[in-house]
PDB file of C-alpha atoms in Angstrom:
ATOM      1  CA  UNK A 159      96.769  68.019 -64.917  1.00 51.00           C
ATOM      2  CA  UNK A 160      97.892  71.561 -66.577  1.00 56.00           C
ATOM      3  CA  UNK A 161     101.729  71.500 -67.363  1.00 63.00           C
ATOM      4  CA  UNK A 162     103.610  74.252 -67.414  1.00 73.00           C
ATOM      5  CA  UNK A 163     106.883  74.630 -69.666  1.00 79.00           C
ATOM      6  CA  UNK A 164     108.956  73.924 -67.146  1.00 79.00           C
ATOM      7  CA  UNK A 165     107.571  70.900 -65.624  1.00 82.00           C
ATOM      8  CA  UNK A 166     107.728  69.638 -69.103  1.00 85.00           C
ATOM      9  CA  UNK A 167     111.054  70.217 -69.636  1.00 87.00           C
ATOM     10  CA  UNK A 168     111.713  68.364 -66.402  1.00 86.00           C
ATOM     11  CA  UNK A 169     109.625  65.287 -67.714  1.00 87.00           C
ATOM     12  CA  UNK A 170     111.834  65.734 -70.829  1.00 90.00           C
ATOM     13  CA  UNK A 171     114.907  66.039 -68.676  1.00 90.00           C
ATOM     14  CA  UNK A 172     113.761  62.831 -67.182  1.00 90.00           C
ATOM     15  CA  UNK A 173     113.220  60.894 -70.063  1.00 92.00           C
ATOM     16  CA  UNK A 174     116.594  61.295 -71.590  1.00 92.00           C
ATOM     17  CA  UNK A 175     117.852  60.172 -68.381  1.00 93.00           C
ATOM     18  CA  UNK A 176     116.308  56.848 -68.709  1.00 93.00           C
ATOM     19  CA  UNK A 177     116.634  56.958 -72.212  1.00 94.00           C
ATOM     20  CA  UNK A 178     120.583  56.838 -71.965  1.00 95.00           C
ATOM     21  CA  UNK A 179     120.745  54.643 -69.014  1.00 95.00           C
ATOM     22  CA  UNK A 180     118.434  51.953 -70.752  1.00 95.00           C
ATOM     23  CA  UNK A 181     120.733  51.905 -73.974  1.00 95.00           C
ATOM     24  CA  UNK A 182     123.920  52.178 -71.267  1.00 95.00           C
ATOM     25  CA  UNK A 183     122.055  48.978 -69.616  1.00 96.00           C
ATOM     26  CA  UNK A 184     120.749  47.230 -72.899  1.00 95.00           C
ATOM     27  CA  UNK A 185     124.677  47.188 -74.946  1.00 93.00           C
ATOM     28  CA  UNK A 186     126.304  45.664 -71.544  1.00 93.00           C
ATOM     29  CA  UNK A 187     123.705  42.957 -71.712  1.00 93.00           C
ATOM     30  CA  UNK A 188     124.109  42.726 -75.741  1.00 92.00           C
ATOM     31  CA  UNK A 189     127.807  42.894 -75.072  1.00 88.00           C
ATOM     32  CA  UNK A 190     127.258  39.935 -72.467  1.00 87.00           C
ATOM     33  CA  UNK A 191     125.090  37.750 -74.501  1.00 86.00           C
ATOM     34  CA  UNK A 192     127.699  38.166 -77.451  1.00 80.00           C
ATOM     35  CA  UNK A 193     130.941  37.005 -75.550  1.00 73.00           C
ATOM     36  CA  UNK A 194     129.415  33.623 -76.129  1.00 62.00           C
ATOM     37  CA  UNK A 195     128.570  33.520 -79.617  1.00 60.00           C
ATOM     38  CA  UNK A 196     130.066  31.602 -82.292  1.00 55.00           C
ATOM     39  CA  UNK A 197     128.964  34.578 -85.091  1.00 55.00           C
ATOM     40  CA  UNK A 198     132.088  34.942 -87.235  1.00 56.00           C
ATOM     41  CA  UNK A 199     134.290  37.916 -86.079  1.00 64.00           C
ATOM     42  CA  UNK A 200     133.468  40.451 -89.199  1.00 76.00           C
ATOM     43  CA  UNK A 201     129.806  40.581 -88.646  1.00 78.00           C
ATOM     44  CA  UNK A 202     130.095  40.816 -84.819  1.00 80.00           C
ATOM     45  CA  UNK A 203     132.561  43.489 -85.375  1.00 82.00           C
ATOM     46  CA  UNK A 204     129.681  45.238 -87.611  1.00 87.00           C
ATOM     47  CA  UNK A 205     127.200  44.165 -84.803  1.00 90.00           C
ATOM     48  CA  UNK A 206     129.370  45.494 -81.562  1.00 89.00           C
ATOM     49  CA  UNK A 207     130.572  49.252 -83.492  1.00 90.00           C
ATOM     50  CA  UNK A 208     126.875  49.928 -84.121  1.00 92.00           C
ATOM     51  CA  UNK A 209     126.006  49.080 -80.205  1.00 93.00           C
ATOM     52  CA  UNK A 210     129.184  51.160 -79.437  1.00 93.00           C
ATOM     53  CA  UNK A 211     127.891  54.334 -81.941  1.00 94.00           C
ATOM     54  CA  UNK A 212     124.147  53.608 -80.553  1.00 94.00           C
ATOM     55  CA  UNK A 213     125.357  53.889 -76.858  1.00 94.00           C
ATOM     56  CA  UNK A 214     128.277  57.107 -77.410  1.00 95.00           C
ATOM     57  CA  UNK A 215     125.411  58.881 -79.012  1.00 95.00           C
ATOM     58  CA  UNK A 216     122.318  58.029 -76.350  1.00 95.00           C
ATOM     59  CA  UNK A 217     125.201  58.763 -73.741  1.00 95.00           C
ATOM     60  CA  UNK A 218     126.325  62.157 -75.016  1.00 96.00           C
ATOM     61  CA  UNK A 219     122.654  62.841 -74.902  1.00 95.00           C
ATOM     62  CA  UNK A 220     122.431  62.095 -71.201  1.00 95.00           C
ATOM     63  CA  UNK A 221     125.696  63.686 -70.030  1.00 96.00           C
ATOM     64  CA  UNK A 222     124.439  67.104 -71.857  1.00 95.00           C
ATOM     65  CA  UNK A 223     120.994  66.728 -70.091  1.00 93.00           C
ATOM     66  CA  UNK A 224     122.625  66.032 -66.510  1.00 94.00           C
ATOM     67  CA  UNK A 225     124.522  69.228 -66.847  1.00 94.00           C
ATOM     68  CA  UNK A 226     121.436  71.472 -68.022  1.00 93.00           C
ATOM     69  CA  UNK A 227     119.507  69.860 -65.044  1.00 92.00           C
ATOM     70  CA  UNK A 228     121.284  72.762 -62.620  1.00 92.00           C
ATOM     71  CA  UNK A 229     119.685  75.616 -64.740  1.00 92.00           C
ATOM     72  CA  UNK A 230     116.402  74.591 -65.831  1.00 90.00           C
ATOM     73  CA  UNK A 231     115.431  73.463 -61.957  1.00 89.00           C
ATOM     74  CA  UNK A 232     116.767  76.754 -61.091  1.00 89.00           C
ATOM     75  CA  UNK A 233     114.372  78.111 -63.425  1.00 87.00           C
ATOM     76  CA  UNK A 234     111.616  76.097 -62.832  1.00 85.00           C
ATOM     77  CA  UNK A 235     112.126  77.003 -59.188  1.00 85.00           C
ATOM     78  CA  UNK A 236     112.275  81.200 -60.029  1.00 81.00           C
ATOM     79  CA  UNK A 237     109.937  81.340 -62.644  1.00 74.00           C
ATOM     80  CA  UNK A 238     110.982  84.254 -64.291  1.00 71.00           C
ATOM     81  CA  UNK A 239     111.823  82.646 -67.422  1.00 73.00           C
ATOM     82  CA  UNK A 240     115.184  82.745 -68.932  1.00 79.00           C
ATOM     83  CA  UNK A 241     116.686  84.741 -66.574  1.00 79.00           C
ATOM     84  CA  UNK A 242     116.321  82.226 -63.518  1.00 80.00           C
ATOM     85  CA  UNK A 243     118.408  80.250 -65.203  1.00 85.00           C
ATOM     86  CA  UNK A 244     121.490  81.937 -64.879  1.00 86.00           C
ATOM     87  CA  UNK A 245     120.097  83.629 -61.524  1.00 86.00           C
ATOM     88  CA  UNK A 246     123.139  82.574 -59.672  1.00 89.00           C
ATOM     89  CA  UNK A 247     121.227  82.703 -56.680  1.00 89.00           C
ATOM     90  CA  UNK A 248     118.986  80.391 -57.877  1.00 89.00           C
ATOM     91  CA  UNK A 249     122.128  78.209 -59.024  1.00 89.00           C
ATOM     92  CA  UNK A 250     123.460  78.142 -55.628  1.00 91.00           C
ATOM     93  CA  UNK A 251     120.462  77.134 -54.228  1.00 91.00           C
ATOM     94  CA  UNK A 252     119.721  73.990 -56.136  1.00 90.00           C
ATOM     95  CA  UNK A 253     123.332  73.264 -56.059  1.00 92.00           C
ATOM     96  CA  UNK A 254     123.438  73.175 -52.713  1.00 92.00           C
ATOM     97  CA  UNK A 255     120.162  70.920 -52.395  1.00 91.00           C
ATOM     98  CA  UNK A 256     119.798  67.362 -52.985  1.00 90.00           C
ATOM     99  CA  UNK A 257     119.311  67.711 -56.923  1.00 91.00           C
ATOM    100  CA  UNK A 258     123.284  69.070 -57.280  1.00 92.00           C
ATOM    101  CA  UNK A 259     124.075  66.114 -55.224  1.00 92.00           C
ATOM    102  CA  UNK A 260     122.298  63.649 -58.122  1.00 93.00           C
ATOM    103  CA  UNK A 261     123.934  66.512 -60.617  1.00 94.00           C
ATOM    104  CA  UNK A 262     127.086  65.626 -59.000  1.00 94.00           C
ATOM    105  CA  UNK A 263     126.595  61.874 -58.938  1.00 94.00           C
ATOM    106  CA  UNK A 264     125.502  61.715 -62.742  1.00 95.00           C
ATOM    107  CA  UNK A 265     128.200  64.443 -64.714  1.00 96.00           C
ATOM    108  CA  UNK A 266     131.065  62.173 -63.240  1.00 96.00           C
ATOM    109  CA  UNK A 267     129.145  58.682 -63.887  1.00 97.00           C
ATOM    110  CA  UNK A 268     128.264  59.716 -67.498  1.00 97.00           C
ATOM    111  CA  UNK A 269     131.985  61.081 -68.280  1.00 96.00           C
ATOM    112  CA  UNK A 270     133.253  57.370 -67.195  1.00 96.00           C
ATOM    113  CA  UNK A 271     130.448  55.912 -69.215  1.00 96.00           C
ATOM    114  CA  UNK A 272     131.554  57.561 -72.502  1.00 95.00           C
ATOM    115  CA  UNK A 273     134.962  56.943 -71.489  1.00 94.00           C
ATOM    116  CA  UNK A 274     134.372  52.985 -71.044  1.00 94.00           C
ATOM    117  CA  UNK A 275     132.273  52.859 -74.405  1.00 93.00           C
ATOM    118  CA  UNK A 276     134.682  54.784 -76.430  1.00 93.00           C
ATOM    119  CA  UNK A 277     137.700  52.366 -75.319  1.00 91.00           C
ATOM    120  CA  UNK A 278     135.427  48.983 -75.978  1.00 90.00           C
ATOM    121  CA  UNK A 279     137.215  46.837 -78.195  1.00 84.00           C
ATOM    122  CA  UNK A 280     134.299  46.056 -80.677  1.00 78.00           C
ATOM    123  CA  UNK A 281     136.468  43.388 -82.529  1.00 73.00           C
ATOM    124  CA  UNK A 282     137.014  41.358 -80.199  1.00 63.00           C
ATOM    125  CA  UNK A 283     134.344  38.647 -78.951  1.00 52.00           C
ATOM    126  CA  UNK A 284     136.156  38.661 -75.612  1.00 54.00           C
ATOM    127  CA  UNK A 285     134.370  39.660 -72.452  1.00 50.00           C
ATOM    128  CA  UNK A 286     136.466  43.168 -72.155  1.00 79.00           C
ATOM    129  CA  UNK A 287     136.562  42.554 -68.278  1.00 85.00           C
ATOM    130  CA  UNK A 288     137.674  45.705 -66.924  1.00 87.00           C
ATOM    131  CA  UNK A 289     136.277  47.602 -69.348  1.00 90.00           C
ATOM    132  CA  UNK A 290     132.530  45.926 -68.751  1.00 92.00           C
ATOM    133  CA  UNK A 291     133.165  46.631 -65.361  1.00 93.00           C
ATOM    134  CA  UNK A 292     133.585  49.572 -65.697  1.00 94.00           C
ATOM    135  CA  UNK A 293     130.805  50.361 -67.564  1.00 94.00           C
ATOM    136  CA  UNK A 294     128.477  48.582 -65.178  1.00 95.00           C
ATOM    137  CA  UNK A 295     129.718  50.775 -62.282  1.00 96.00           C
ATOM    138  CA  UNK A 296     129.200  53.814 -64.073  1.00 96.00           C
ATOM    139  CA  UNK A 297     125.416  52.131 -64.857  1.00 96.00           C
ATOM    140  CA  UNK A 298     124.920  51.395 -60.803  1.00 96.00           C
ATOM    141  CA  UNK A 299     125.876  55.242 -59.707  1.00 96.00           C
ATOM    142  CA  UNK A 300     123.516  56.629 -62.623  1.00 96.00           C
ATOM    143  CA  UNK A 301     120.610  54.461 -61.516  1.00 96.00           C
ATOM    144  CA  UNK A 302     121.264  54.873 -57.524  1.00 95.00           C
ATOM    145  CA  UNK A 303     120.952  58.369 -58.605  1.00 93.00           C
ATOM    146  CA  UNK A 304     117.505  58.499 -58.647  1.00 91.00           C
ATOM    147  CA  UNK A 305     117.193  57.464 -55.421  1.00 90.00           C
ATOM    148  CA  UNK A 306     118.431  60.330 -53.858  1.00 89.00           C
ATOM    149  CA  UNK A 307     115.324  62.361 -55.284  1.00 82.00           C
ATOM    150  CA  UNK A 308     110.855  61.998 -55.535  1.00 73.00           C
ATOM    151  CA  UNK A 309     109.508  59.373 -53.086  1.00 73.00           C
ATOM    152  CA  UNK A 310     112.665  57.090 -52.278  1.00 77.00           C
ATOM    153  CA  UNK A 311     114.811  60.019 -51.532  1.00 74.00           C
ATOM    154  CA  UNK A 312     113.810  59.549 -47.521  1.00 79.00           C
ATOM    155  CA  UNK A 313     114.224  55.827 -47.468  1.00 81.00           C
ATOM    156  CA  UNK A 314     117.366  53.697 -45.941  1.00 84.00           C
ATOM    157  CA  UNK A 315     120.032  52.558 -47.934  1.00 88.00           C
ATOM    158  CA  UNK A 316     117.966  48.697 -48.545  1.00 90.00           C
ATOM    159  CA  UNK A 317     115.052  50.481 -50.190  1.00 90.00           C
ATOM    160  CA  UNK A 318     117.271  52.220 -52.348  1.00 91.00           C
ATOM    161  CA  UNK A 319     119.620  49.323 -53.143  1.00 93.00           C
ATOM    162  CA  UNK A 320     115.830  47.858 -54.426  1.00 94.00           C
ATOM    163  CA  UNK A 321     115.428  50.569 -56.130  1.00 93.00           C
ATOM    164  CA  UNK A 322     118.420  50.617 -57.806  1.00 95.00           C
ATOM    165  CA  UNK A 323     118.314  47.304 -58.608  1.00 95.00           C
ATOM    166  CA  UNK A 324     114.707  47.511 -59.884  1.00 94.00           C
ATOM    167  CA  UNK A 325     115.719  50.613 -62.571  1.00 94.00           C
ATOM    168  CA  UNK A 326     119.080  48.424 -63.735  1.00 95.00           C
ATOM    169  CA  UNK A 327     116.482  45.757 -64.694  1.00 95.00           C
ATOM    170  CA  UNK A 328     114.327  47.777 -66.526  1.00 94.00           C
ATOM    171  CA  UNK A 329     117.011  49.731 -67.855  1.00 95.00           C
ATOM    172  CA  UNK A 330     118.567  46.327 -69.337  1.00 95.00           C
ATOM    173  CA  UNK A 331     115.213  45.155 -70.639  1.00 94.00           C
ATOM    174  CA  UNK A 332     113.888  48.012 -72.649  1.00 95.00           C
ATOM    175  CA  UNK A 333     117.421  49.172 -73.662  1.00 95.00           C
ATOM    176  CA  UNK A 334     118.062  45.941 -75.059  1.00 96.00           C
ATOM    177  CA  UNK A 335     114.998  46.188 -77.725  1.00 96.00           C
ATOM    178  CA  UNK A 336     116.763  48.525 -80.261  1.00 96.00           C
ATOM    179  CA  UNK A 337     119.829  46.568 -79.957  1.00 95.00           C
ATOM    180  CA  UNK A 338     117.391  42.908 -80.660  1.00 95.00           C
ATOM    181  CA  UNK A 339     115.966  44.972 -83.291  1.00 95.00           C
ATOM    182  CA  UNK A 340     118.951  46.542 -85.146  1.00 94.00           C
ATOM    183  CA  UNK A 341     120.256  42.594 -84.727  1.00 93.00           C
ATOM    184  CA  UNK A 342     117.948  41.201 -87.182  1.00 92.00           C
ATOM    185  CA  UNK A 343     119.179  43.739 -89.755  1.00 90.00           C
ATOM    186  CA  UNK A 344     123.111  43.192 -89.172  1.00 89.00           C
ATOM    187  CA  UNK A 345     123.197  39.257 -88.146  1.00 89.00           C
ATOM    188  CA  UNK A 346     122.911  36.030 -89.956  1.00 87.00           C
ATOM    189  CA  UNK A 347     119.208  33.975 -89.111  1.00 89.00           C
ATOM    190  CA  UNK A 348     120.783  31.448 -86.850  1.00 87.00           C
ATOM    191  CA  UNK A 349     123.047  34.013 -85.119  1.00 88.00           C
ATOM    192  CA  UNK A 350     119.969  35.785 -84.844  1.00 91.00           C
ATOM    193  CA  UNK A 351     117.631  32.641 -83.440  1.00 91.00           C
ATOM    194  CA  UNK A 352     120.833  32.187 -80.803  1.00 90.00           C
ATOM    195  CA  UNK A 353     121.194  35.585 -79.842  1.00 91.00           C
ATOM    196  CA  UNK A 354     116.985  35.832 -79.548  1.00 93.00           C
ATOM    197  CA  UNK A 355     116.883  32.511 -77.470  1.00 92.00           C
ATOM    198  CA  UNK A 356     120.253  33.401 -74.561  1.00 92.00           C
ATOM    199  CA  UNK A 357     118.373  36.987 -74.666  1.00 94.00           C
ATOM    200  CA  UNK A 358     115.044  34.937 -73.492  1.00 92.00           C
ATOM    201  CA  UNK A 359     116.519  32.458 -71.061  1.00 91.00           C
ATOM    202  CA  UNK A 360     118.383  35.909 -69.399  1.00 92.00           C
ATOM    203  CA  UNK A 361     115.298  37.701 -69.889  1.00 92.00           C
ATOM    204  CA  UNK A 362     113.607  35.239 -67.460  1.00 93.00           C
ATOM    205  CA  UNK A 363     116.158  36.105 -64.567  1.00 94.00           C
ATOM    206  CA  UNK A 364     115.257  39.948 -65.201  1.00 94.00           C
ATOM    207  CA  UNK A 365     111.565  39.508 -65.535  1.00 93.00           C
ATOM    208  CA  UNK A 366     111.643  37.946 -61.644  1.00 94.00           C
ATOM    209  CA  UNK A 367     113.809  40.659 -60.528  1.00 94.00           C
ATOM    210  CA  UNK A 368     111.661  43.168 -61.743  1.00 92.00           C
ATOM    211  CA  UNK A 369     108.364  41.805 -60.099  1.00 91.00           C
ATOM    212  CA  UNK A 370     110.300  40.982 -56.745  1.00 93.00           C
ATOM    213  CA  UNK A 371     111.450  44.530 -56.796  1.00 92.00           C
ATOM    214  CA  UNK A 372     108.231  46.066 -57.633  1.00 88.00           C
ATOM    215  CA  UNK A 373     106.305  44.120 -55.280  1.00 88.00           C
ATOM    216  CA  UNK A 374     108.180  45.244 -52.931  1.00 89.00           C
ATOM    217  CA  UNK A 375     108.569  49.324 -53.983  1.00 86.00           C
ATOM    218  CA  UNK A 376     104.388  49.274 -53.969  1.00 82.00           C
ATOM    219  CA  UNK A 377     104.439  48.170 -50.268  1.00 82.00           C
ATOM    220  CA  UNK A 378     106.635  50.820 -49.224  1.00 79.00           C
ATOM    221  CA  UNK A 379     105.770  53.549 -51.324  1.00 76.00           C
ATOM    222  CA  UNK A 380     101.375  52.816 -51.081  1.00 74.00           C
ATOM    223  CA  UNK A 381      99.300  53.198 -47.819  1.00 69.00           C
ATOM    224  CA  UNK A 382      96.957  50.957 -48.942  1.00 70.00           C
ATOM    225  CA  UNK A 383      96.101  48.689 -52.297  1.00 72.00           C
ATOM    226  CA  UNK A 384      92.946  51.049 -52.506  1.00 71.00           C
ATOM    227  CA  UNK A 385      95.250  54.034 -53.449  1.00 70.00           C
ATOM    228  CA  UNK A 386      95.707  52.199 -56.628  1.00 72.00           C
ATOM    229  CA  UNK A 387      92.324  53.199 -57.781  1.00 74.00           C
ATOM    230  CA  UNK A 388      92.063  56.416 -55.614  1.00 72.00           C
ATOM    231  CA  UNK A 389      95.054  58.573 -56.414  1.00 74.00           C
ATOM    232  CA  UNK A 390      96.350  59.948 -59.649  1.00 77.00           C
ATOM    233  CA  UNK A 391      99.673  58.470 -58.470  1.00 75.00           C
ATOM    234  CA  UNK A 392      98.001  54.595 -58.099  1.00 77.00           C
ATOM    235  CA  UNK A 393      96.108  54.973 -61.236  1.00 82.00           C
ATOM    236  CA  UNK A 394      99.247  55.567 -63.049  1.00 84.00           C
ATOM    237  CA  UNK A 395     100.977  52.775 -61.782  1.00 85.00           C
ATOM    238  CA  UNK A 396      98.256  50.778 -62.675  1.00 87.00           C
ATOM    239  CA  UNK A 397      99.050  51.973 -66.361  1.00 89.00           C
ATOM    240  CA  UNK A 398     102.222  50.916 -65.760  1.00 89.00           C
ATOM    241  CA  UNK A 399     102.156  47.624 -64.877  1.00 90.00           C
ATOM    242  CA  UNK A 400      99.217  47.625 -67.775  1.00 92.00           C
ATOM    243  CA  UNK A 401     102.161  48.798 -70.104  1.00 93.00           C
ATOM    244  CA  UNK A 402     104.675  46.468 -68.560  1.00 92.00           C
ATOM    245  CA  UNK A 403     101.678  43.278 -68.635  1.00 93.00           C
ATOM    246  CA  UNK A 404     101.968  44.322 -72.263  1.00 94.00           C
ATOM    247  CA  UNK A 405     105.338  44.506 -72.574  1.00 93.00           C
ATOM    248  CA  UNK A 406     105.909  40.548 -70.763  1.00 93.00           C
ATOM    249  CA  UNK A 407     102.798  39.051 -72.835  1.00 94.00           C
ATOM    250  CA  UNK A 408     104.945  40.034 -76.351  1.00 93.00           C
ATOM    251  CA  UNK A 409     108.151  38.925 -74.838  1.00 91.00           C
ATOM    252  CA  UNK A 410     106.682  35.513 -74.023  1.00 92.00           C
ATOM    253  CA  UNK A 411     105.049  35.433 -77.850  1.00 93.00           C
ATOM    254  CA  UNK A 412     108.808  36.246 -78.883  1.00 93.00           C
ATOM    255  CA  UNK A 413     110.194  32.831 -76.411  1.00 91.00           C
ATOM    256  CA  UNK A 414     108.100  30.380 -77.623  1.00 90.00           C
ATOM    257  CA  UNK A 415     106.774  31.083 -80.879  1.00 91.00           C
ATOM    258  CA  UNK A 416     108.760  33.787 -82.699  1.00 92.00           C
ATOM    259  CA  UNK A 417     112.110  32.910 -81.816  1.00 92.00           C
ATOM    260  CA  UNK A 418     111.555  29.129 -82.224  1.00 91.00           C
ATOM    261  CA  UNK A 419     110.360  29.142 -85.797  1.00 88.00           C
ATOM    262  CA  UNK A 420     113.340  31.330 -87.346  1.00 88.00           C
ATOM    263  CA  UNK A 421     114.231  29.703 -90.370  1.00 85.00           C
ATOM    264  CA  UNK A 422     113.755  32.124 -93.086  1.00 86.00           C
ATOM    265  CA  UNK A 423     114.194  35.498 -93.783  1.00 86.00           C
ATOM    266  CA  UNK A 424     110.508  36.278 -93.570  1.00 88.00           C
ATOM    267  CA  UNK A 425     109.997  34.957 -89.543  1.00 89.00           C
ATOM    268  CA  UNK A 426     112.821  37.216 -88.875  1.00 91.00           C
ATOM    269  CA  UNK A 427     110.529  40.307 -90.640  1.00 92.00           C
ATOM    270  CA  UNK A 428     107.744  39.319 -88.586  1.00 93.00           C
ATOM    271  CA  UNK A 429     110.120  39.283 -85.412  1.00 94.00           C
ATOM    272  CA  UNK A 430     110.884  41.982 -86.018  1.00 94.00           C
ATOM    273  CA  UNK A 431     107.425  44.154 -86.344  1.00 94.00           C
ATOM    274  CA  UNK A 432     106.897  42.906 -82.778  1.00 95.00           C
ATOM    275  CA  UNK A 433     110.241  44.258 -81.381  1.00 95.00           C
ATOM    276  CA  UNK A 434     108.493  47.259 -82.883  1.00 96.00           C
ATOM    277  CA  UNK A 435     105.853  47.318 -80.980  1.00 96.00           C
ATOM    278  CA  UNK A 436     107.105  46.207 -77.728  1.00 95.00           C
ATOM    279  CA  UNK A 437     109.372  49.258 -78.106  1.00 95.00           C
ATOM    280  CA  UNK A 438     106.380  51.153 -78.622  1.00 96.00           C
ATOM    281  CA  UNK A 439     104.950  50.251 -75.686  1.00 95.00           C
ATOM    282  CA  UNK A 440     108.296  50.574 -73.810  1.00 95.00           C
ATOM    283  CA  UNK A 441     108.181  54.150 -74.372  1.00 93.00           C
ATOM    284  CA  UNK A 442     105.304  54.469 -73.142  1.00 93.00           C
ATOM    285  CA  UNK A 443     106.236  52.718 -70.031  1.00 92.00           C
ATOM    286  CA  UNK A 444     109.379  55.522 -69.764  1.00 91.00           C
ATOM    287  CA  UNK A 445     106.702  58.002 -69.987  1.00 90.00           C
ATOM    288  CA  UNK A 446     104.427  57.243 -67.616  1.00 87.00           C
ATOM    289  CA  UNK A 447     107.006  56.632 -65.139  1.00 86.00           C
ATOM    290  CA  UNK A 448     108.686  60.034 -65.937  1.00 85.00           C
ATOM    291  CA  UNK A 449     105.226  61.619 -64.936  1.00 81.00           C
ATOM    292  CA  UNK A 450     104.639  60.021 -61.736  1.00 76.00           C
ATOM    293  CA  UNK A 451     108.308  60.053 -60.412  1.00 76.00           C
ATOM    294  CA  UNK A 452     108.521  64.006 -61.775  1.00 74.00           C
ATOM    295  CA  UNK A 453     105.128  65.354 -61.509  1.00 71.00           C
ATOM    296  CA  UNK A 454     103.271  63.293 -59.209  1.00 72.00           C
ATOM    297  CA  UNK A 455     103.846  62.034 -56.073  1.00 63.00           C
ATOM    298  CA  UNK A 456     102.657  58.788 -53.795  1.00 60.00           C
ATOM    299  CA  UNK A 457      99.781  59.727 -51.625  1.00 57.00           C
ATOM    300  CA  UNK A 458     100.531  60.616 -47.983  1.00 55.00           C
TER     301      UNK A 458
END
């Protein structure tokens, strides 16, 4: 498959989407998991204002790449270089198609997104109702958002609710890696061990969610379970759920023998290393979802 630059800025385009929606989704599940904990209020305090810098920043990021989504599609679409993107023309056009309605959808959610994070009350180890809520509608409109575009974009409203539900999931479970991660730097060993262990018994709940959802996204979206191994679309799915196999076989190393054993400094290291790699393979799950949902499409 020969790229050209802008189908790669696209696929970049697309991965800072998910990138800021998965560390939107992983702090309200960090946030969640803390309102619990018994870690004294100083080093939550330390904990919760680097979530809130971590998610302002990967938010920003987003909000800056929804608004240059307009141009570069317009110049993708002209292909005369720099000057398609301010072909106003061009502008109108995708404005008027379904992309400025996402565009539309995602400026708005990501402005109320920074908004809600900015306002979060970091020292306190209360829930923050109205401003979690908040936060978690912004999260739903910037996830149904990608629904409206690639292969779900001409399914009913339950497919897309799926859908939606599917990427909030996802979202939560790979955007809450860098925050498990930066956790054993900035938390005590038992705060850790706690944190580790509600994250796990949570993580079950999203883990059945996701295959439910997917399960049911394959048999709308595939003809056949042949097109798996047939079609450049199947075959990267395949290396998806290869990635996300992966991803579950560390997690469940993490549940029951990691986690468990946390009584020094040095099981906490070794922790650790394997957050490492599970986020390693997490972005390559992003990726390979970013190609087939931008570049490739289900087989008709």
């Amino acid at each position: 498959m020969q790229l050209s630059d802008w189908s790669v800025l696209l696929l970049l385009l697309k991965i800072v989407s998910y990138l800021a929606i998965a560390a939107l989704a992983g702090c309200l599940l960090m946030r969640l998991l803390n309102n619990e904990s018994t870690t004294p209020d100083t080093q939550l305090s330390c904990f919760n204002r680097y979530l809130k810098r971590w998610q302002i920043t990967l938010v920003m990021v987003g909000f800056i790449g929804a608004i240059l989504q307009i141009p570069i599609e317009a110049g993708a679409m002209a292909e005369s270089g720099f000057a398609g993107m301010i072909d106003p023309f061009m502008l109108d056009i995708i404005w008027q198609s379904v992309i400025g309605e996402q565009v539309s959808m995602r400026v708005p959610a990501f402005i109320i997104a920074l908004f809600a994070v900015c306002t979060w009350r970091t020292h306190s180890n209360s829930a923050n109702v109205a401003n979690f809520v908040i936060t978690l509608l912004a999260l739903i409109i910037l996830t149904y958002s990608f629904t409206l575009t690639g292969h779900s974009a001409e399914k009913g409203l339950l497919i897309k609710s799926i859908l939606t539900l599917h990427l909030i999931a996802i979202a939560s479970w790979i955007g809450s890696l860098w925050p498990l991660y930066k956790s054993c730097q900035l938390l005590s060993l038992n705060t850790i061990k706690h944190l580790m262990e509600r994250f796990g018994q949570l993580a079950i709940i999203i883990i059945a969610v996701l295959l439910i959802s997917g399960i049911t996204l394959l048999w709308q979206y595939l003809n056949s379970f042949s097109v798996l191994f047939t079609s450049n679309y199947g075959q990267l799915i395949m290396l998806k759920l290869l990635l996300v196999s992966a991803m579950l076989l560390l997690g469940a190393w993490h549940k029951l023998r990691l986690v468990p054993q946390i009584t020094q400094q040095h099981h906490v290291v070794t922790l650790k290393r394997s957050i490492s790699v599970e986020m390693l393979i997490a972005v390559c799950v992003l990726l390979t979802t970013s190609v087939f949902t931008t570049l490739v499409g289900p087989p008709v």
